[in-house]
């Protein structure tokens, strides 16, 4: 998809930052619009469907965490959360609400662009390998091209883009211990810092969704001081 057809909505109440980000994205060829609060965001979304939302944590009225939680109940629209807070708890809360990634203010414009492009690449599945891309494990069926996951009863399980990308890493490398650093590099294209909880939060959400579909299942094991292991046998769907 051409960049000019990629819509990005910036939900930020600081007009200077919103304008800076909008100009940055526009110069790169994206179509970008801004909204200063939840009400303005919904008004913009009534006119067009964004491909990505850049969402500030601290907003007047309905805050960014509440907006993120509400959006996640209705869709899997990619969300990059901006926060002026550097405390680990704020990043954790954003990830728990379903944000795909986060960036702390003040941020480097190049890093913002890199995060935006990485999220769009993942959600659009631009990098695809040849051959069968449907796999089954424990009566779940995952289609890497369609980016869908079906449960044991054929029901579709909704995953955020971050959850899907993480699960894809496990599907492609089953029964191997994968470190947080490896998973973050493969899914986010960046190294982990000591406070980065992106992977841990996504794994926690995946576990809850697996358990909701098949109570008591233990598909992802924590290997202390080493990382995570995807336990079940993975087989291609004929």
CSV table of C-alpha atoms in Angstrom, one decimal:
chain,number,residue,atom,x,y,z
A,1,UNK,CA,0.0,0.0,0.0
A,2,UNK,CA,1.4,3.4,-0.9
A,3,UNK,CA,2.3,5.7,2.0
A,4,UNK,CA,-0.2,8.3,0.7
A,5,UNK,CA,-3.0,5.7,1.3
A,6,UNK,CA,-1.8,5.1,4.9
A,7,UNK,CA,-3.9,7.1,7.4
A,8,UNK,CA,-2.4,7.9,10.8
A,9,UNK,CA,-4.4,9.5,13.6
A,10,UNK,CA,-2.5,11.4,16.2
A,11,UNK,CA,-4.4,11.8,19.5
A,12,UNK,CA,-2.5,14.4,21.4
A,13,UNK,CA,-3.7,17.4,23.4
A,14,UNK,CA,-0.4,19.3,23.2
A,15,UNK,CA,-0.9,21.2,20.0
A,16,UNK,CA,2.8,21.8,19.4
A,17,UNK,CA,3.7,18.1,19.7
A,18,UNK,CA,0.7,17.1,17.6
A,19,UNK,CA,1.7,19.5,14.9
A,20,UNK,CA,5.3,18.3,15.0
A,21,UNK,CA,4.3,14.7,14.6
A,22,UNK,CA,1.8,15.5,11.9
A,23,UNK,CA,4.4,17.4,9.9
A,24,UNK,CA,6.9,14.7,10.4
A,25,UNK,CA,4.6,12.0,9.1
A,26,UNK,CA,3.3,14.2,6.2
A,27,UNK,CA,6.9,14.8,5.1
A,28,UNK,CA,7.4,11.1,5.0
A,29,UNK,CA,4.4,10.7,2.7
A,30,UNK,CA,1.8,9.5,5.2
A,31,UNK,CA,-1.7,11.1,5.6
A,32,UNK,CA,-1.9,12.3,9.1
A,33,UNK,CA,-4.7,14.0,11.1
A,34,UNK,CA,-4.8,15.1,14.7
A,35,UNK,CA,-7.3,15.0,17.6
A,36,UNK,CA,-7.0,16.6,21.0
A,37,UNK,CA,-9.2,14.3,23.0
A,38,UNK,CA,-11.5,11.3,22.8
A,39,UNK,CA,-14.5,13.2,21.4
A,40,UNK,CA,-12.4,14.7,18.6
A,41,UNK,CA,-10.8,11.3,17.9
A,42,UNK,CA,-14.2,9.7,17.3
A,43,UNK,CA,-15.3,12.5,15.1
A,44,UNK,CA,-12.2,12.0,12.9
A,45,UNK,CA,-12.7,8.2,12.9
A,46,UNK,CA,-16.3,8.8,11.6
A,47,UNK,CA,-14.8,10.3,8.5
A,48,UNK,CA,-12.0,7.7,7.8
A,49,UNK,CA,-10.6,4.6,9.2
A,50,UNK,CA,-7.0,5.0,10.4
A,51,UNK,CA,-4.3,2.4,9.8
A,52,UNK,CA,-2.6,3.4,13.0
A,53,UNK,CA,-3.3,5.5,16.0
A,54,UNK,CA,-0.5,7.4,17.9
A,55,UNK,CA,-2.1,7.9,21.3
A,56,UNK,CA,-1.0,10.1,24.1
A,57,UNK,CA,-1.4,8.6,27.6
A,58,UNK,CA,-2.3,11.9,29.4
A,59,UNK,CA,-5.3,13.4,27.8
A,60,UNK,CA,-8.0,15.7,29.1
A,61,UNK,CA,-11.3,14.0,29.9
A,62,UNK,CA,-11.0,10.3,28.9
A,63,UNK,CA,-7.3,9.3,29.2
A,64,UNK,CA,-5.2,7.4,26.8
A,65,UNK,CA,-5.4,4.1,28.8
A,66,UNK,CA,-9.2,4.2,28.8
A,67,UNK,CA,-9.3,5.0,25.0
A,68,UNK,CA,-6.9,2.1,24.4
A,69,UNK,CA,-9.0,-0.3,26.4
A,70,UNK,CA,-12.2,0.8,24.6
A,71,UNK,CA,-10.6,0.5,21.2
A,72,UNK,CA,-9.3,-3.0,22.0
A,73,UNK,CA,-12.9,-4.2,22.8
A,74,UNK,CA,-14.0,-3.2,19.3
A,75,UNK,CA,-11.1,-3.7,17.0
A,76,UNK,CA,-7.4,-4.6,16.6
A,77,UNK,CA,-6.3,-1.3,15.2
A,78,UNK,CA,-2.6,-0.8,15.8
A,79,UNK,CA,-1.8,1.6,18.7
A,80,UNK,CA,1.5,3.3,19.4
A,81,UNK,CA,1.3,4.9,22.9
A,82,UNK,CA,3.1,8.1,23.8
A,83,UNK,CA,3.8,8.9,27.4
A,84,UNK,CA,5.6,11.7,29.2
A,85,UNK,CA,6.0,9.3,32.1
A,86,UNK,CA,9.0,7.0,32.3
A,87,UNK,CA,7.9,4.9,35.2
A,88,UNK,CA,7.7,1.2,34.4
A,89,UNK,CA,4.1,1.0,35.7
A,90,UNK,CA,2.8,3.4,33.1
A,91,UNK,CA,4.4,1.3,30.3
A,92,UNK,CA,3.1,-1.9,31.8
A,93,UNK,CA,-0.5,-0.5,32.0
A,94,UNK,CA,-0.4,0.7,28.4
A,95,UNK,CA,0.7,-2.8,27.2
A,96,UNK,CA,-1.9,-4.5,29.4
A,97,UNK,CA,-4.6,-2.3,27.8
A,98,UNK,CA,-3.4,-3.7,24.4
A,99,UNK,CA,-1.0,-1.0,23.0
A,100,UNK,CA,1.3,-2.5,20.4
A,101,UNK,CA,4.3,-0.4,21.4
A,102,UNK,CA,5.1,2.7,23.4
A,103,UNK,CA,7.5,5.7,23.1
A,104,UNK,CA,8.5,7.9,26.0
A,105,UNK,CA,8.6,11.7,25.6
A,106,UNK,CA,10.8,13.5,24.6
A,107,UNK,CA,11.4,11.1,21.7
A,108,UNK,CA,13.7,11.1,18.7
A,109,UNK,CA,11.7,11.8,15.5
A,110,UNK,CA,13.7,9.1,13.7
A,111,UNK,CA,12.7,6.5,16.4
A,112,UNK,CA,9.1,7.5,16.1
A,113,UNK,CA,9.2,6.9,12.3
A,114,UNK,CA,11.0,3.6,12.8
A,115,UNK,CA,8.3,2.4,15.3
A,116,UNK,CA,5.5,3.5,13.0
A,117,UNK,CA,7.0,1.7,10.0
A,118,UNK,CA,7.7,-1.4,12.1
A,119,UNK,CA,4.1,-1.6,13.3
A,120,UNK,CA,2.7,-1.1,9.8
A,121,UNK,CA,5.0,-3.8,8.4
A,122,UNK,CA,3.9,-6.3,11.0
A,123,UNK,CA,0.2,-5.6,10.7
A,124,UNK,CA,0.2,-5.7,6.9
A,125,UNK,CA,2.3,-8.8,6.8
A,126,UNK,CA,4.8,-7.4,4.2
A,127,UNK,CA,7.4,-10.1,4.9
A,128,UNK,CA,6.0,-13.4,4.0
A,129,UNK,CA,7.8,-16.7,3.4
A,130,UNK,CA,6.9,-19.1,0.6
A,131,UNK,CA,4.9,-22.3,1.2
A,132,UNK,CA,2.2,-23.3,3.6
A,133,UNK,CA,1.5,-20.6,6.2
A,134,UNK,CA,-1.2,-22.3,8.1
A,135,UNK,CA,-0.3,-24.2,11.2
A,136,UNK,CA,-2.0,-26.2,13.9
A,137,UNK,CA,-1.2,-26.8,17.6
A,138,UNK,CA,-3.4,-28.2,20.3
A,139,UNK,CA,-6.5,-28.0,18.0
A,140,UNK,CA,-5.7,-24.2,17.4
A,141,UNK,CA,-5.2,-23.1,13.8
A,142,UNK,CA,-3.1,-20.1,12.9
A,143,UNK,CA,-2.9,-18.6,9.5
A,144,UNK,CA,0.2,-16.4,9.2
A,145,UNK,CA,-0.9,-14.7,5.9
A,146,UNK,CA,-4.5,-14.0,6.9
A,147,UNK,CA,-3.3,-13.1,10.5
A,148,UNK,CA,-6.0,-15.2,12.1
A,149,UNK,CA,-6.2,-17.6,15.0
A,150,UNK,CA,-9.0,-20.1,15.4
A,151,UNK,CA,-9.7,-21.9,18.6
A,152,UNK,CA,-10.5,-25.6,19.2
A,153,UNK,CA,-14.2,-25.1,18.4
A,154,UNK,CA,-13.5,-23.1,15.3
A,155,UNK,CA,-14.1,-19.7,16.9
A,156,UNK,CA,-11.9,-16.8,15.9
A,157,UNK,CA,-9.7,-15.6,18.7
A,158,UNK,CA,-9.0,-11.8,18.5
A,159,UNK,CA,-5.3,-10.9,18.8
A,160,UNK,CA,-3.6,-7.5,18.8
A,161,UNK,CA,-0.9,-7.1,16.3
A,162,UNK,CA,1.7,-7.4,19.1
A,163,UNK,CA,0.2,-10.7,20.3
A,164,UNK,CA,0.0,-12.1,16.8
A,165,UNK,CA,3.6,-11.3,16.0
A,166,UNK,CA,4.8,-12.8,19.2
A,167,UNK,CA,2.8,-16.0,18.7
A,168,UNK,CA,4.1,-16.2,15.1
A,169,UNK,CA,7.7,-16.2,16.5
A,170,UNK,CA,6.8,-19.2,18.7
A,171,UNK,CA,5.0,-21.0,15.9
A,172,UNK,CA,8.0,-20.7,13.6
A,173,UNK,CA,10.4,-21.8,16.4
A,174,UNK,CA,8.4,-24.3,18.5
A,175,UNK,CA,10.0,-26.2,21.4
A,176,UNK,CA,13.0,-23.8,21.5
A,177,UNK,CA,13.8,-21.5,24.5
A,178,UNK,CA,13.6,-18.0,23.2
A,179,UNK,CA,14.9,-15.1,25.3
A,180,UNK,CA,13.1,-11.8,25.8
A,181,UNK,CA,15.9,-10.0,23.9
A,182,UNK,CA,15.4,-12.3,20.9
A,183,UNK,CA,11.6,-12.0,20.9
A,184,UNK,CA,11.8,-8.2,21.2
A,185,UNK,CA,14.3,-8.0,18.4
A,186,UNK,CA,12.2,-10.2,16.1
A,187,UNK,CA,8.9,-8.5,16.9
A,188,UNK,CA,10.0,-4.9,17.5
A,189,UNK,CA,13.3,-4.6,15.8
A,190,UNK,CA,15.0,-3.2,18.9
A,191,UNK,CA,17.0,-4.4,21.9
A,192,UNK,CA,15.4,-4.7,25.3
A,193,UNK,CA,16.2,-2.4,28.2
A,194,UNK,CA,16.1,-3.7,31.8
A,195,UNK,CA,12.6,-2.2,32.2
A,196,UNK,CA,11.0,-3.2,29.0
A,197,UNK,CA,8.0,-5.3,29.7
A,198,UNK,CA,6.5,-5.5,26.2
A,199,UNK,CA,7.2,-9.2,25.7
A,200,UNK,CA,6.1,-10.2,29.2
A,201,UNK,CA,2.8,-8.4,28.9
A,202,UNK,CA,2.0,-9.8,25.5
A,203,UNK,CA,2.8,-13.3,26.7
A,204,UNK,CA,0.5,-12.8,29.7
A,205,UNK,CA,-2.3,-11.7,27.4
A,206,UNK,CA,-1.7,-14.7,25.1
A,207,UNK,CA,-1.9,-17.1,28.1
A,208,UNK,CA,-5.2,-15.6,29.2
A,209,UNK,CA,-6.7,-16.0,25.7
A,210,UNK,CA,-5.5,-19.6,25.4
A,211,UNK,CA,-6.9,-20.4,28.8
A,212,UNK,CA,-10.2,-18.9,27.9
A,213,UNK,CA,-10.4,-21.1,24.8
A,214,UNK,CA,-9.0,-24.2,26.5
A,215,UNK,CA,-9.1,-23.9,30.3
A,216,UNK,CA,-6.0,-25.2,32.0
A,217,UNK,CA,-3.8,-25.4,28.9
A,218,UNK,CA,-0.1,-24.6,29.4
A,219,UNK,CA,1.2,-23.6,26.0
A,220,UNK,CA,3.9,-21.1,26.9
A,221,UNK,CA,6.3,-22.0,29.7
A,222,UNK,CA,8.6,-19.6,31.5
A,223,UNK,CA,12.2,-20.9,31.7
A,224,UNK,CA,13.7,-19.1,34.6
A,225,UNK,CA,16.6,-16.8,33.7
A,226,UNK,CA,16.4,-17.9,30.0
A,227,UNK,CA,13.2,-16.9,28.4
A,228,UNK,CA,10.1,-18.7,27.2
A,229,UNK,CA,9.3,-22.0,25.5
A,230,UNK,CA,6.3,-22.8,23.3
A,231,UNK,CA,5.5,-26.3,24.4
A,232,UNK,CA,3.1,-27.9,21.9
A,233,UNK,CA,3.9,-29.7,18.7
A,234,UNK,CA,3.3,-27.4,15.7
A,235,UNK,CA,2.3,-29.0,12.4
A,236,UNK,CA,1.5,-27.5,9.0
A,237,UNK,CA,-2.2,-27.7,7.9
A,238,UNK,CA,-2.5,-29.9,4.8
